[in-house]
Short mmCIF file of C-alpha atoms in Angstrom, two decimals:
data_model
loop_
_atom_site.label_atom_id
_atom_site.label_comp_id
_atom_site.label_asym_id
_atom_site.label_seq_id
_atom_site.Cartn_x
_atom_site.Cartn_y
_atom_site.Cartn_z
CA MET E 294 0.28 86.75 213.64
CA TYR E 295 3.73 87.42 211.02
CA ASP E 296 6.47 84.39 213.62
CA GLU E 297 5.53 81.64 210.90
CA PRO E 298 7.58 81.97 207.90
CA HIS E 299 4.63 82.19 204.83
CA ARG E 300 2.39 84.62 206.91
CA TRP E 301 5.52 86.86 207.08
CA LEU E 302 5.45 86.06 203.05
CA GLN E 303 2.07 86.98 202.50
CA ALA E 304 2.29 90.18 204.03
CA VAL E 305 5.01 90.83 201.52
CA GLU E 306 2.66 90.02 198.98
CA ASN E 307 -0.18 92.01 200.71
CA ARG E 308 2.16 95.18 200.39
CA ILE E 309 3.79 94.78 196.96
CA GLN E 310 0.14 94.98 196.13
CA TYR E 311 -0.94 97.23 198.37
CA VAL E 312 2.02 99.86 196.83
CA GLU E 313 1.23 98.78 193.32
CA LYS E 314 -2.06 99.80 193.42
CA ARG E 315 -1.51 103.35 195.59
CA LEU E 316 1.38 103.82 192.40
CA ARG E 317 -1.14 102.82 189.48
CA GLY E 318 -2.05 105.55 187.27
CA ALA E 319 0.21 108.22 189.10
CA SER E 320 2.14 110.52 186.47
CA PRO E 321 5.45 108.86 185.34
CA VAL E 322 9.06 110.48 184.84
CA VAL E 323 11.30 110.13 181.96
CA GLY E 324 15.08 110.88 181.86
CA LEU E 325 17.21 111.82 178.70
CA PRO E 326 20.49 112.97 177.59
CA TYR E 327 20.40 115.79 175.74
CA LYS E 328 23.66 118.06 174.20
CA ASP E 329 24.49 119.90 177.33
CA GLY E 330 23.49 117.71 179.90
CA ALA E 331 20.15 115.77 181.15
CA VAL E 332 16.69 116.42 180.58
CA LEU E 333 14.02 115.18 183.77
CA PHE E 334 9.61 115.82 182.03
CA THR E 335 6.99 115.32 183.74
CA VAL E 336 3.50 116.19 183.71
CA CYS E 337 1.52 117.47 186.87
CA PRO E 338 -1.42 119.34 188.10
CA HIS E 339 -1.22 123.15 188.30
CA GLY E 340 0.73 124.22 191.23
CA GLN E 341 2.18 120.67 191.62
CA GLN E 342 6.30 120.04 191.39
CA LYS E 343 7.88 116.34 191.01
CA LEU E 344 11.08 117.74 189.57
CA TYR E 345 13.49 118.92 192.25
CA GLU E 346 17.18 120.63 192.43
CA VAL E 347 19.38 118.07 194.66
CA TYR E 348 22.61 119.24 194.67
CA ASP E 349 25.01 121.04 192.41
CA ARG E 350 24.60 117.67 189.79
CA LEU E 351 22.06 116.39 190.84
CA ALA E 352 17.98 116.11 190.35
CA LEU E 353 15.08 113.46 190.84
CA GLY E 354 11.92 112.93 189.95
CA GLY E 355 9.60 111.32 192.68
CA LEU E 356 5.90 109.92 192.04
CA GLY E 357 3.67 108.68 194.73
CA HIS E 358 2.29 109.75 198.07
CA PRO E 359 3.54 113.74 198.27
CA ALA E 360 4.43 113.48 202.11
CA ASP E 361 6.26 109.61 200.92
CA VAL E 362 8.40 112.27 198.57
CA GLU E 363 8.69 114.70 200.02
CA ARG E 364 10.46 112.60 202.80
CA LEU E 365 13.02 110.45 200.48
CA ARG E 366 13.65 114.14 198.99
CA MET E 367 14.67 115.78 201.85
CA MET E 368 17.10 112.75 203.33
CA ALA E 369 18.81 112.94 199.62
CA ILE E 370 19.63 116.66 200.01
CA ASN E 371 20.59 116.49 203.89
CA LEU E 372 22.58 113.59 203.56
CA ALA E 373 24.04 115.61 200.08
CA HIS E 374 24.75 118.58 201.85
CA THR E 375 26.50 117.42 204.58
CA GLU E 376 28.56 114.74 202.74
CA GLY E 377 29.39 117.59 200.72
CA PHE E 378 30.59 120.29 203.14
CA ALA E 379 32.69 117.87 205.40
CA ARG E 380 33.79 116.32 202.72
CA SER E 381 33.59 117.73 199.01
CA ALA E 382 31.19 118.36 195.78
CA ALA E 383 33.16 115.54 194.27
CA ASP E 384 32.05 113.19 196.93
CA VAL E 385 28.96 113.65 196.24
CA THR E 386 27.23 110.74 194.08
CA LEU E 387 24.25 108.86 193.42
CA GLN E 388 25.77 106.11 193.70
CA ARG E 389 27.26 105.94 197.41
CA LEU E 390 23.84 107.83 198.56
CA LEU E 391 21.59 105.68 197.53
CA ASN E 392 24.05 102.61 198.34
CA PHE E 393 24.77 103.48 201.79
CA ALA E 394 21.84 105.95 202.63
CA ILE E 395 18.66 105.55 201.11
CA ALA E 396 18.34 103.00 199.43
CA PRO E 397 19.23 100.42 202.87
CA GLN E 398 16.51 103.21 204.34
CA VAL E 399 13.46 102.29 201.84
CA LYS E 400 14.54 98.52 202.34
CA THR E 401 13.88 98.78 205.91
CA SER E 402 10.86 100.56 205.76
CA PHE E 403 9.38 98.22 203.30
CA ASP E 404 10.16 95.12 205.48
CA GLU E 405 8.35 96.71 208.47
CA VAL E 406 5.27 95.03 207.60
CA PHE E 407 3.59 97.19 210.37
CA ARG E 408 4.39 100.29 209.75
CA SER E 409 2.97 102.15 206.31
CA PRO E 410 5.40 101.57 203.49
CA VAL E 411 6.89 104.31 200.97
CA ILE E 412 4.69 104.91 198.22
CA ALA E 413 6.80 106.38 196.14
CA LYS E 414 9.26 105.62 193.10
CA PHE E 415 12.42 107.67 192.18
CA LEU E 416 14.11 108.89 188.94
CA MET E 417 17.52 110.42 190.46
CA VAL E 418 20.21 111.83 187.71
CA GLU E 419 24.16 112.81 188.25
CA LEU E 420 25.42 114.61 185.78
CA ALA E 421 28.21 113.84 184.07
CA HIS E 422 31.52 115.79 183.99
CA ALA E 423 32.10 115.75 179.75
CA GLY E 424 33.41 113.57 178.21
CA GLU E 425 31.16 111.08 180.73
CA ASP E 426 27.94 109.98 180.70
CA THR E 427 25.30 110.80 182.12
CA ARG E 428 23.57 108.38 184.93
CA PHE E 429 19.97 107.92 185.72
CA PHE E 430 19.09 106.01 188.90
CA THR E 431 15.30 104.22 188.95
CA LEU E 432 14.27 102.96 192.97
CA ASN E 433 11.70 101.68 193.81
CA PHE E 434 9.98 101.06 196.92
CA ASP E 435 11.17 98.54 197.78
CA GLY E 436 14.39 100.07 198.05
CA ASN E 437 16.27 98.27 194.98
CA PHE E 438 17.32 100.48 192.64
CA SER E 439 19.79 100.33 189.21
CA SER E 440 21.15 102.88 186.38
CA ARG E 441 21.32 103.44 183.06
CA ASP E 442 23.65 105.81 181.59
CA THR E 443 21.09 106.09 178.22
CA PHE E 444 17.83 106.91 179.20
CA GLY E 445 15.77 107.10 182.93
CA ILE E 446 12.29 106.17 183.39
CA ALA E 447 9.82 105.59 186.80
CA ALA E 448 6.00 105.35 185.92
CA GLY E 449 3.41 103.77 188.76
CA THR E 450 3.54 100.17 186.68
CA HIS E 451 6.85 98.10 185.17
CA GLN E 452 4.43 97.27 182.35
CA ALA E 453 4.19 100.95 181.59
CA GLU E 454 7.76 101.45 181.85
CA GLU E 455 8.50 98.35 179.70
CA LEU E 456 6.06 99.99 176.90
CA MET E 457 8.07 103.40 177.35
CA ALA E 458 11.42 102.01 176.91
CA SER E 459 10.07 100.05 174.17
CA ARG E 460 8.59 103.23 172.68
CA LEU E 461 11.84 105.59 172.98
CA ALA E 462 14.19 102.57 171.60
CA ASP E 463 11.31 102.95 168.85
CA HIS E 464 10.66 106.23 167.97
CA PRO E 465 14.36 107.99 169.51
CA PRO E 466 14.94 111.97 169.65
CA ALA E 467 15.97 113.26 166.50
CA SER E 468 18.95 114.91 167.37
CA ASP E 469 20.44 115.55 171.06
CA ALA E 470 19.02 119.68 171.27
CA LEU E 471 17.22 120.49 173.60
CA ASP E 472 13.96 120.81 171.78
CA ASP E 473 14.02 117.38 169.59
CA VAL E 474 14.66 115.35 172.79
CA LEU E 475 12.13 116.97 175.37
CA GLN E 476 9.61 116.35 172.59
CA ALA E 477 10.36 112.57 172.86
CA ALA E 478 10.45 112.90 176.34
CA LEU E 479 6.72 114.33 176.78
CA MET E 480 5.79 110.87 173.50
CA VAL E 481 7.67 108.76 176.12
CA TRP E 482 5.89 110.36 179.28
CA ALA E 483 2.53 109.52 177.10
CA VAL E 484 2.85 105.70 176.30
CA GLY E 485 3.01 105.41 180.27
CA HIS E 486 0.28 107.28 180.92
CA CYS E 487 -2.31 105.85 178.86
CA VAL E 488 -0.58 102.45 179.97
CA ASP E 489 -1.17 103.58 183.78
CA SER E 490 -4.51 105.07 183.06
CA ASN E 491 -6.32 102.14 181.32
CA SER E 492 -8.50 100.26 183.70
CA THR E 493 -9.41 97.51 182.22
CA GLN E 494 -5.97 95.90 181.25
CA TYR E 495 -3.75 95.33 184.18
CA ASP E 496 -1.41 92.62 183.44
CA ASP E 497 0.00 92.39 179.65
CA PRO E 498 -0.81 95.77 178.57
CA PRO E 499 -1.02 95.96 174.83
CA MET E 500 1.29 99.16 173.28
CA PRO E 501 -1.34 102.00 172.71
CA SER E 502 -1.74 102.87 169.40
CA ASP E 503 -0.90 107.08 168.00
CA GLU E 504 -4.10 108.15 168.11
CA GLU E 505 -4.78 107.07 171.82
CA VAL E 506 -1.31 108.80 172.62
CA ALA E 507 -2.34 111.63 170.65
CA ALA E 508 -5.95 111.51 172.94
CA LYS E 509 -4.44 111.65 176.07
CA LEU E 510 -1.71 114.16 174.97
CA ARG E 511 -4.47 116.50 174.40
CA GLU E 512 -6.56 116.01 177.54
CA ALA E 513 -3.25 116.66 179.74
CA ALA E 514 -2.24 119.30 177.56
CA ALA E 515 -5.87 121.22 178.21
CA LYS E 516 -5.62 119.87 182.10
CA LEU E 517 -2.00 119.85 183.41
CA GLU E 518 0.82 121.10 183.16
CA PHE E 519 3.79 119.76 181.66
CA GLU E 520 7.72 120.55 184.13
CA ALA E 521 10.99 119.93 182.38
CA ALA E 522 14.10 120.74 184.27
CA VAL E 523 17.86 119.97 183.01
CA LEU E 524 20.86 119.58 184.77
CA ASP E 525 22.58 121.82 182.45
CA ARG E 526 26.72 121.51 181.73
CA ALA E 527 27.23 124.57 179.52
CA THR E 528 26.21 127.50 182.97
CA ALA E 529 28.42 128.75 184.90
CA SER E 530 27.30 128.44 188.02
CA ARG E 531 28.05 125.26 190.33
CA ALA E 532 24.85 124.35 190.56
CA LYS E 533 23.58 122.89 187.41
CA PHE E 534 19.58 122.61 187.56
CA ARG E 535 17.52 125.11 185.86
CA ALA E 536 13.68 124.31 185.87
CA LEU E 537 11.98 125.08 182.47
CA GLU E 538 9.96 127.83 181.54
CA ALA E 539 7.07 128.24 179.58
CA GLU E 540 8.68 129.28 176.14
CA ASP E 541 11.24 126.35 176.68
CA ILE E 542 8.44 123.83 176.35
CA ALA E 543 6.49 125.84 173.75
CA SER E 544 7.11 123.50 171.16
CA LEU E 545 6.05 120.74 172.91
CA HIS E 546 2.37 121.87 172.88
CA THR E 547 2.85 123.21 168.87
CA LEU E 548 3.59 119.10 168.78
CA ILE E 549 0.73 117.84 170.49
CA GLY E 550 -1.25 120.20 167.69
CA GLU E 551 0.49 118.38 164.79
CA LEU E 552 -0.60 115.09 165.95
CA PRO E 553 -3.27 113.09 164.17
CA GLY E 554 -6.77 113.76 165.27
CA GLY E 555 -6.42 116.72 166.54
CA ASP E 556 -9.07 118.46 164.16
CA GLU E 557 -12.15 115.89 164.77
CA THR E 558 -11.96 117.01 169.19
CA MET I 219 35.22 103.93 199.93
CA ASP I 220 33.92 105.83 203.36
CA LYS I 221 30.72 104.20 204.51
CA LEU I 222 28.11 107.38 204.56
CA THR I 223 27.65 108.21 208.11
CA LEU I 224 24.09 109.10 208.84
CA PRO I 225 22.52 109.43 211.92
CA PRO I 226 18.61 107.83 212.56
CA SER I 227 17.34 111.63 213.17
CA LEU I 228 18.65 112.23 209.33
CA TRP I 229 15.64 109.96 208.74
CA GLN I 230 12.55 110.90 211.42
CA HIS I 231 13.72 114.33 211.70
CA THR I 232 13.92 115.84 208.23
CA ASP I 233 12.35 119.58 208.97
CA PHE I 234 15.20 121.56 209.52
CA GLN I 235 13.59 124.46 207.97
CA GLY I 236 15.66 125.55 205.35
CA ASP I 237 18.31 125.74 208.57
CA PHE I 238 21.80 124.01 207.02
CA LEU I 239 23.85 124.97 210.57
CA THR I 240 21.02 122.87 212.47
CA LEU I 241 21.17 120.69 209.74
CA LEU I 242 25.36 119.87 210.12
CA GLY I 243 24.25 119.90 213.85
CA ALA I 244 22.49 117.09 213.56
CA ALA I 245 24.64 115.18 211.84
CA GLY I 246 27.29 116.04 214.17
CA HIS I 247 29.34 117.89 211.54
CA GLY I 248 28.86 121.03 214.36
CA VAL I 249 31.19 123.81 213.45
CA GLN I 250 33.08 125.69 215.45
CA LEU I 251 32.75 128.66 215.13
CA GLY I 252 31.75 129.49 218.55
CA GLU I 253 34.37 127.74 220.76
CA THR I 254 36.03 129.14 224.27
CA GLY I 255 39.19 128.63 225.70
CA ASP I 256 41.93 129.86 227.17
CA SER I 257 44.30 131.94 224.23
CA ALA I 258 46.92 129.86 222.91
CA ASN I 259 49.92 131.25 221.90
CA ILE I 260 50.00 131.07 218.51
CA THR I 261 50.87 133.49 215.86
CA GLN I 262 47.68 133.55 214.00
CA VAL I 263 47.58 134.14 210.05
CA GLU I 264 45.81 137.24 208.83
CA ALA I 265 45.12 138.07 205.89
CA THR I 266 44.47 142.10 204.50
CA THR I 267 43.23 144.78 203.01
CA VAL I 268 39.54 144.10 201.24
CA LEU I 269 37.75 146.68 199.41
CA ALA I 270 34.44 147.62 198.37
CA ILE I 271 33.01 149.81 195.95
CA ARG I 272 29.68 150.55 194.58
CA TYR I 273 30.24 151.52 190.73
CA ALA I 274 27.25 151.68 187.66
CA ASP I 275 26.77 148.43 187.04
CA GLY I 276 26.77 146.99 190.73
CA VAL I 277 29.38 145.96 193.96
CA LEU I 278 33.30 145.55 192.24
CA VAL I 279 34.76 143.98 195.27
CA ALA I 280 38.24 143.83 195.92
CA GLY I 281 41.16 142.08 197.64
CA ASP I 282 45.23 141.83 197.78
CA ARG I 283 46.41 138.14 197.95
CA ARG I 284 48.72 138.58 200.72
CA ALA I 285 47.68 136.21 204.09
CA THR I 286 50.83 137.59 206.98
CA ALA I 287 51.38 136.00 210.30
CA GLY I 288 53.08 138.79 212.36
CA ASN I 289 56.30 140.05 210.38
CA THR I 290 56.15 137.10 208.40
CA ILE I 291 54.34 136.49 204.72
CA MET I 292 52.53 133.32 205.35
CA TYR I 293 51.31 133.13 201.34
CA ASP I 294 51.17 135.45 198.18
CA ARG I 295 48.40 134.21 196.15
CA ALA I 296 45.30 133.70 199.18
CA ASP I 297 41.74 134.22 197.48
CA LYS I 298 39.70 136.83 199.47
CA VAL I 299 36.98 137.52 197.76
CA ILE I 300 34.48 134.23 197.68
CA ASP I 301 31.67 133.54 195.59
CA VAL I 302 28.87 132.50 197.91
CA ASP I 303 26.10 132.62 195.39
CA ASP I 304 25.48 133.36 191.84
CA HIS I 305 24.74 137.11 192.89
CA SER I 306 26.93 137.23 196.57
CA VAL I 307 30.14 137.84 197.44
CA MET I 308 32.09 137.98 200.56
CA ALA I 309 35.68 139.28 200.90
CA ILE I 310 36.99 138.26 204.02
CA SER I 311 39.84 140.10 206.38
CA GLY I 312 41.46 138.70 209.19
CA SER I 313 42.09 134.84 210.45
CA PRO I 314 41.59 133.30 206.79
CA ALA I 315 40.76 129.29 209.04
CA LEU I 316 37.72 131.27 210.25
CA ALA I 317 36.27 133.46 206.69
CA TYR I 318 36.62 130.41 205.08
CA GLU I 319 34.71 128.63 206.77
CA MET I 320 32.54 131.07 207.27
CA ALA I 321 32.13 131.67 203.51
CA ARG I 322 32.05 127.75 203.23
CA VAL I 323 29.11 127.08 205.80
CA LEU I 324 26.98 130.60 204.19
CA GLU I 325 27.45 129.06 200.45
CA TYR I 326 26.13 126.05 201.87
CA SER I 327 22.90 127.50 204.15
CA PHE I 328 21.98 129.52 200.92
CA ARG I 329 21.92 126.69 198.84
CA TYR I 330 20.45 124.37 200.97
CA TYR I 331 17.57 126.32 201.72
CA ARG I 332 16.57 127.25 198.28
CA ARG I 333 17.15 123.27 197.55
CA SER I 334 14.98 122.28 200.77
CA GLN I 335 12.65 124.73 200.80
CA LEU I 336 11.79 125.21 196.97
CA GLN I 337 12.70 129.28 197.07
CA GLU I 338 15.48 131.43 197.66
CA LEU I 339 15.92 132.67 200.84
CA SER I 340 15.70 136.33 200.87
CA MET I 341 17.91 139.23 200.73
CA GLU I 342 17.69 140.07 204.59
CA GLY I 343 17.44 136.19 205.44
CA LYS I 344 21.33 135.92 203.88
CA LEU I 345 22.55 138.92 206.03
CA ARG I 346 20.99 137.39 209.20
CA THR I 347 22.42 134.18 208.73
CA LEU I 348 26.35 136.29 207.75
CA SER I 349 25.43 138.23 210.67
CA ARG I 350 24.55 135.38 213.10
CA LEU I 351 28.01 133.26 212.05
CA VAL I 352 29.92 136.38 212.60
CA ARG I 353 28.17 136.87 216.36
CA ASP I 354 28.59 133.14 217.20
CA ASN I 355 32.51 133.57 216.18
CA LEU I 356 32.89 136.67 219.42
CA GLY I 357 34.28 134.07 221.42
CA MET I 358 36.97 133.35 219.57
CA ALA I 359 37.44 137.33 218.36
CA LEU I 360 37.76 137.91 221.83
CA GLN I 361 40.73 135.85 222.38
CA GLY I 362 42.56 137.23 220.14
CA ILE I 363 41.88 133.32 218.05
CA GLY I 364 40.29 134.77 215.18
CA VAL I 365 38.42 137.55 214.21
CA VAL I 366 36.91 138.06 210.91
CA LEU I 367 35.20 141.01 209.91
CA PRO I 368 33.52 140.18 206.43
CA LEU I 369 32.37 142.23 203.75
CA PHE I 370 29.35 141.38 201.94
CA ALA I 371 28.22 142.30 198.68
CA THR I 372 24.92 141.08 196.36
CA TYR I 373 23.03 142.21 193.89
CA ASP I 374 19.34 143.01 194.65
CA LEU I 375 17.06 141.73 192.27
CA ALA I 376 13.72 142.88 193.38
CA ASP I 377 15.32 146.68 193.39
CA ASP I 378 17.77 146.15 190.42
CA GLU I 379 20.08 147.60 192.40
CA GLY I 380 23.91 146.07 193.99
CA ARG I 381 23.61 146.57 197.46
CA LEU I 382 27.53 146.46 200.15
CA TYR I 383 27.34 145.55 203.58
CA PHE I 384 30.01 145.36 206.15
CA TYR I 385 30.01 144.11 209.92
CA ASP I 386 31.55 144.61 213.46
CA ALA I 387 32.73 141.54 215.29
CA LEU I 388 29.79 141.20 217.11
CA GLY I 389 27.38 140.57 214.31
CA THR I 390 25.73 144.13 213.45
CA GLN I 391 25.45 145.06 209.76
CA PHE I 392 25.97 148.20 208.13
CA GLU I 393 24.91 148.89 204.59
CA MET I 394 27.15 151.22 202.69
CA ALA I 395 26.03 153.74 200.27
CA GLU I 396 29.61 154.38 198.73
CA PHE I 397 32.15 151.80 199.42
CA ALA I 398 33.55 149.80 202.41
CA VAL I 399 36.70 148.78 203.03
CA ALA I 400 38.43 145.77 206.08
CA GLY I 401 41.80 144.76 207.20
CA SER I 402 44.68 146.37 208.49
CA GLY I 403 45.54 148.49 205.24
CA SER I 404 42.04 150.10 204.99
CA VAL I 405 42.81 152.70 206.99
CA TRP I 406 45.20 153.96 204.80
CA ILE I 407 42.64 154.23 201.85
CA ARG I 408 39.15 155.24 203.55
CA GLY I 409 40.27 158.45 203.32
CA ALA I 410 41.23 158.43 199.78
CA LEU I 411 38.32 156.67 199.06
CA TYR I 412 36.08 160.06 200.48
CA TYR I 413 38.07 162.66 199.26
CA GLN I 414 37.50 160.78 195.48
CA ASN I 415 33.75 160.17 196.12
CA ARG I 416 33.60 163.48 197.53
CA TRP I 417 36.33 165.70 195.12
CA GLN I 418 37.19 163.97 192.03
CA ARG I 419 34.34 162.02 190.90
CA ARG I 420 31.62 159.92 192.28
CA LEU I 421 32.42 156.53 192.99
CA ILE I 422 28.68 155.04 191.50
CA ASP I 423 29.32 157.09 188.22
CA SER I 424 32.20 155.33 186.95
CA ASP I 425 31.70 152.02 184.86
CA LEU I 426 33.72 148.96 185.49
CA ARG I 427 36.79 150.22 183.87
CA GLU I 428 37.03 153.33 186.08
CA ALA I 429 35.84 151.69 189.02
CA THR I 430 38.62 148.90 188.16
CA ALA I 431 40.97 151.38 187.54
CA THR I 432 39.91 153.49 191.42
CA THR I 433 40.65 149.37 193.00
CA LEU I 434 43.59 149.00 191.91
CA ARG I 435 45.52 152.28 192.96
CA MET I 436 43.34 151.45 196.55
CA LEU I 437 45.40 148.63 196.85
CA GLU I 438 48.27 149.75 195.41
CA ALA I 439 47.83 152.91 198.50
CA ALA I 440 47.06 150.37 200.71
CA ALA I 441 50.26 147.88 200.25
CA HIS I 442 52.74 151.33 200.09
CA TYR I 443 52.55 152.03 203.78
CA ASP I 444 50.95 148.56 204.60
CA ALA I 445 53.71 145.48 205.19
CA ALA I 446 50.82 143.17 205.26
CA THR I 447 48.88 144.05 202.00
CA GLY I 448 50.09 142.74 198.18
CA GLY I 449 49.04 144.86 195.95
CA VAL I 450 49.50 144.66 193.05
CA ARG I 451 52.95 142.90 192.34
CA GLU I 452 54.27 143.50 188.19
CA GLN I 453 57.53 141.42 189.47
CA THR I 454 55.90 138.43 190.66
CA ALA I 455 52.70 138.26 188.02
CA ILE I 456 50.56 138.46 191.02
CA VAL I 457 47.32 140.22 190.83
CA PRO I 458 44.55 140.88 193.29
CA THR I 459 41.50 138.98 192.83
CA LEU I 460 38.77 141.36 192.00
CA LYS I 461 34.90 140.37 191.57
CA ALA I 462 31.83 142.50 190.02
CA VAL I 463 28.63 141.98 191.10
CA THR I 464 26.05 142.97 189.03
CA ARG I 465 22.83 142.39 187.45
CA ASP I 466 24.26 139.06 185.48
CA GLY I 467 25.83 137.53 188.19
CA VAL I 468 29.35 137.51 189.59
CA GLN I 469 31.93 138.15 187.34
CA THR I 470 35.45 137.64 188.05
CA LEU I 471 37.75 140.05 186.46
CA GLU I 472 40.59 137.96 184.64
CA GLU I 473 44.45 138.90 184.37
CA GLY I 474 44.96 140.38 181.18
CA TYR I 475 42.07 143.13 182.03
CA LEU I 476 43.27 143.44 185.22
CA ARG I 477 47.30 144.37 183.93
CA GLU I 478 45.68 146.86 181.28
CA VAL I 479 44.24 148.89 183.35
CA TYR I 480 47.19 148.58 185.49
CA THR I 481 49.88 149.85 182.82
CA ASP I 482 47.11 152.25 181.85
CA ALA I 483 45.79 154.06 184.38
CA VAL I 484 47.75 153.28 187.51
CA GLU I 485 51.26 153.47 185.70
CA GLY I 486 50.28 155.43 183.33
CA SER I 487 49.08 158.04 185.14
CA ASP I 488 52.12 158.21 187.17
CA VAL I 489 52.71 162.43 187.20
CA ARG I 490 56.00 161.58 188.83
#
């Protein structure tokens, strides 16, 4: 059936559409640098988790099908630990893990058109040593990955990712303090969430208005749970990952309370 | 840049239930603790006196810095007290080659469990892991190639108290209420610690400074009788390793502090 090239291309095209459809509406993950390292932020239903510790200086946020997220998460952890044990913690870098192991495997899964594809996207972060830039990698469901040192965004659609990046460029964090960075991350998340939950305008979605963003945030604050974690260079422990507690992210609820239109709802 | 070695099993079989040793085996990096064979005619390096005492805030674990092979001093800056996680340390006596490997496996096991299973390994789980490693090493121990007898100190956050264990070569773990000693110099100080705890002052009532003074005195006593123990060596600027395991985590006592306590409570209390 797939022996003719155009049929195979069609199959791949169908696969992309299928995965994108499944990923639409997934809660985005935002990564930003702050004073002591890097912050990862997302929102998820009560009792669920999307942000994970991978290794001493590595963390990831995954969106998509939980079984696929879990499979790739375990792969990253297994690789990082065997490599760190056999060589050294300093040899465990995201560039190597992605380049030589994870990305090729995801690509292979994607190419096997008779098998279920990986329905997941990842934002991975590697805490730099002092004086270097922290790197954020995004890994797509087809095995493509890219990195930035200023921020990282993974959302269900690329349209949402673009608008989130644009929101961040227009409204960067007020300072590099944790609270300010978290608040910026929350607003960027909300833009992505608005875009991907808009069921009418898929192809060229507009930047959501402040009122829409505020309404979505109030809805999310009532129904869902904020999840944030840091890779904290200041901690004495070799493992730099720390999931933030409710009191660490309390300022986000204050911020939502002060957004326009709050009194009417 | 080396290529990462990734057997297909790591992708297909992702469920190791948080067991790092099984993962290592699957990845082709098996640890050679359980090897048996003819005893090689080699002079092995050994590390000596380690001790740990339970004091008011937790457990103070100490080790001298000397490693010997037969009558020869091989190394005078060995660290025999190793951080295993944020609230646990392992002190090693016996073959350093195997002991360091054991400590490394232990450290990775705890972290791997936490990251893969999304919860901290229980204290009993941690103790069992070390027990298994010591028992797996029995073949080496029986041949006289490398026996490792670790002390393990951890802070039990649930019960809010420090805990201290020692292991025999078969991997049996014994919890110690007051103190534990291991290594060739330990025979000389075991009685001294018993004496102090019974008739002088209970070790558990000591604050950090008193516990540090006791520990430094014991190391000096061990070094006095045991040639393989380094003790505190003022002339060569080599001080022992001391780590306090408390509610706040593992703290390595600084050299300046140790020198101050030594001058004041070890040399300064000399009655001769």
